[in-house]
Amino acid sequence: MRTPSQTVGPFYAIGMCRRPDNELDPGGVELAGRLLDGRGEPVADGVVELWDPAGRRWGRCGTEDGGRFSFLVPRDVPHLEVMVFARGLLRHQLTRVYLAGDVPAGHEALVAEHEEGALRFDIRMQGENATPFFEH
Amino acid sequence: MTDPYEGPVVLPDDASLGPEVQIDYPGYRSTQWRAPKHPLVTLPEELHALEGPVFGEGALEALDNDLTRQHDGEPLGERIVVHGRVVDEDGRAVRGALVEVWQANAAGRYRHQVDRHPAPLDPNFSGAGRCLTDDDGRYRFVTVKPGAYPWQNHDNAWRPAHIHFSIFGRMFIQRLVTQMYFPGDPLFPHDPIFNSVRDPKSRALLVARFDLAETQPDWALAYEWDVVLRRTPVEAE
């Protein structure tokens, strides 16, 4: 039996955001977006973590600024793995963002939008356009 | 019908709901607009055997594992040692795992601008630490016992004393963020976050054990708490 998950709560920044960790690739492209709840309101007490499995690069960004997160990510990878933590979220959620190339069936909603030289990817916890999250 | 988010705070135990945390647990009201409600999508096959990030000593600063020595003076409160092992479901040590902790001070106040609890901040306590597990999966922190504190979930709501833990296992899907509680806390039956884990046996895994053998005479009580992560897949051995 494994240890169960609990929420990061509202004060995660003390332990998880002590230093800026949002540059997976300092020479990369900006990937930015917002973390939104089921009413479309920003989740301003959440954390997004990214993992580039190809280049083994990791990053993390809190969403205190109006639910916004931003990263510098490598330009040359097909996708990044995404983890979402928040107050009110008792277990973290897994999803993925596709930056380029082929997208598997069922993952069409996980493609980042290209916007003026940057990439945009909002994460919606609930609702009609909710982000697909993976079973884990 | 009563809106479950406005109804009783803690539902009776129902082990049939399974050992996992119930992410849309109505007693914890903030889940209402944040817990995913759509059916989850099948985990991409390659994630089962995907390794996660590895953090070396570069992720650590001096005294990161001793929260009582990060300032000029010592923090107020009951000095404690919190230690244990990070293992997988087969009991195998998870080595080199980054363990991050954060907590309230002894008065139940976090050093965070959002915390409005009218309890004193302690100039000698930041409440954050990090360490890497050793070859046997062991971690160890020195800190002070955090206080209980009020929150706005429901009338007269108080969180039991707890330490937040964030752990990176070796595998990507072994990632875990959770909370460690102290044995015998009278607030357990009243806390919806603790009770969001519906199976009592699973919930008990969140509670540390008082450890007299590791208690340091004339210095600090010790608590032992092991963390069990998801099974490491065979192909990753």
Short mmCIF file of N, CA and C in Angstrom, two decimals, chain A residues 2 4 17 31 49 51 60 65 70 74 77 80 83 85 92 100 107 109 117 119 124-125 127 133:
data_model
loop_
_atom_site.label_atom_id
_atom_site.label_comp_id
_atom_site.label_asym_id
_atom_site.label_seq_id
_atom_site.Cartn_x
_atom_site.Cartn_y
_atom_site.Cartn_z
N ARG A 2 0.60 2.17 -0.90
CA ARG A 2 1.49 3.32 -0.97
C ARG A 2 0.96 4.52 -0.18
N PRO A 4 -0.58 7.84 0.61
CA PRO A 4 -1.51 8.65 -0.19
C PRO A 4 -1.02 10.08 -0.38
N CYS A 17 9.13 26.69 -4.11
CA CYS A 17 9.49 27.78 -5.03
C CYS A 17 10.53 28.69 -4.41
N LEU A 31 7.18 29.28 -23.14
CA LEU A 31 5.90 28.55 -23.08
C LEU A 31 5.15 29.14 -21.89
N GLU A 49 4.81 21.79 -13.03
CA GLU A 49 6.15 21.24 -13.27
C GLU A 49 6.19 20.64 -14.67
N TRP A 51 8.62 18.36 -17.52
CA TRP A 51 9.72 17.40 -17.64
C TRP A 51 9.90 17.06 -19.11
N ARG A 60 9.94 24.19 -13.00
CA ARG A 60 8.79 24.37 -12.10
C ARG A 60 8.45 25.85 -12.04
N ASP A 65 0.99 34.70 -9.79
CA ASP A 65 0.69 35.89 -10.58
C ASP A 65 -0.57 35.64 -11.43
N SER A 70 5.08 30.61 -16.68
CA SER A 70 5.86 30.72 -17.91
C SER A 70 7.19 30.01 -17.74
N PRO A 74 12.91 23.87 -24.47
CA PRO A 74 13.65 23.58 -25.70
C PRO A 74 12.74 23.65 -26.93
N VAL A 77 11.92 19.67 -29.10
CA VAL A 77 11.34 18.43 -28.57
C VAL A 77 9.87 18.35 -28.95
N LEU A 80 6.35 17.82 -23.88
CA LEU A 80 6.83 17.86 -22.51
C LEU A 80 5.76 17.23 -21.61
N MET A 83 2.98 18.29 -14.85
CA MET A 83 2.34 17.96 -13.57
C MET A 83 1.72 19.22 -13.01
N PHE A 85 -0.13 20.91 -9.55
CA PHE A 85 -0.43 20.84 -8.12
C PHE A 85 -1.19 22.11 -7.76
N HIS A 92 -1.89 15.34 -7.39
CA HIS A 92 -1.44 16.09 -8.56
C HIS A 92 -1.98 15.43 -9.83
N ALA A 100 5.43 20.32 -31.19
CA ALA A 100 5.61 20.17 -32.63
C ALA A 100 5.39 18.71 -33.01
N HIS A 107 -5.17 13.13 -27.93
CA HIS A 107 -4.32 14.16 -27.33
C HIS A 107 -4.40 15.49 -28.10
N ALA A 109 -6.20 18.01 -27.84
CA ALA A 109 -6.39 19.22 -27.04
C ALA A 109 -5.11 19.64 -26.31
N GLY A 117 5.87 34.20 -31.68
CA GLY A 117 7.20 33.73 -31.27
C GLY A 117 7.21 33.00 -29.96
N LEU A 119 4.96 30.15 -27.19
CA LEU A 119 3.98 29.06 -27.17
C LEU A 119 3.02 29.32 -26.03
N ARG A 124 -6.95 23.87 -17.96
CA ARG A 124 -8.28 24.04 -17.38
C ARG A 124 -8.65 22.81 -16.59
N MET A 125 -8.88 23.00 -15.29
CA MET A 125 -9.12 21.86 -14.41
C MET A 125 -10.46 21.19 -14.67
N GLY A 127 -14.68 21.72 -16.77
CA GLY A 127 -15.51 22.43 -17.75
C GLY A 127 -15.47 21.78 -19.11
N PHE A 133 -6.57 14.95 -18.50
CA PHE A 133 -5.54 14.51 -17.55
C PHE A 133 -5.42 13.00 -17.61
#
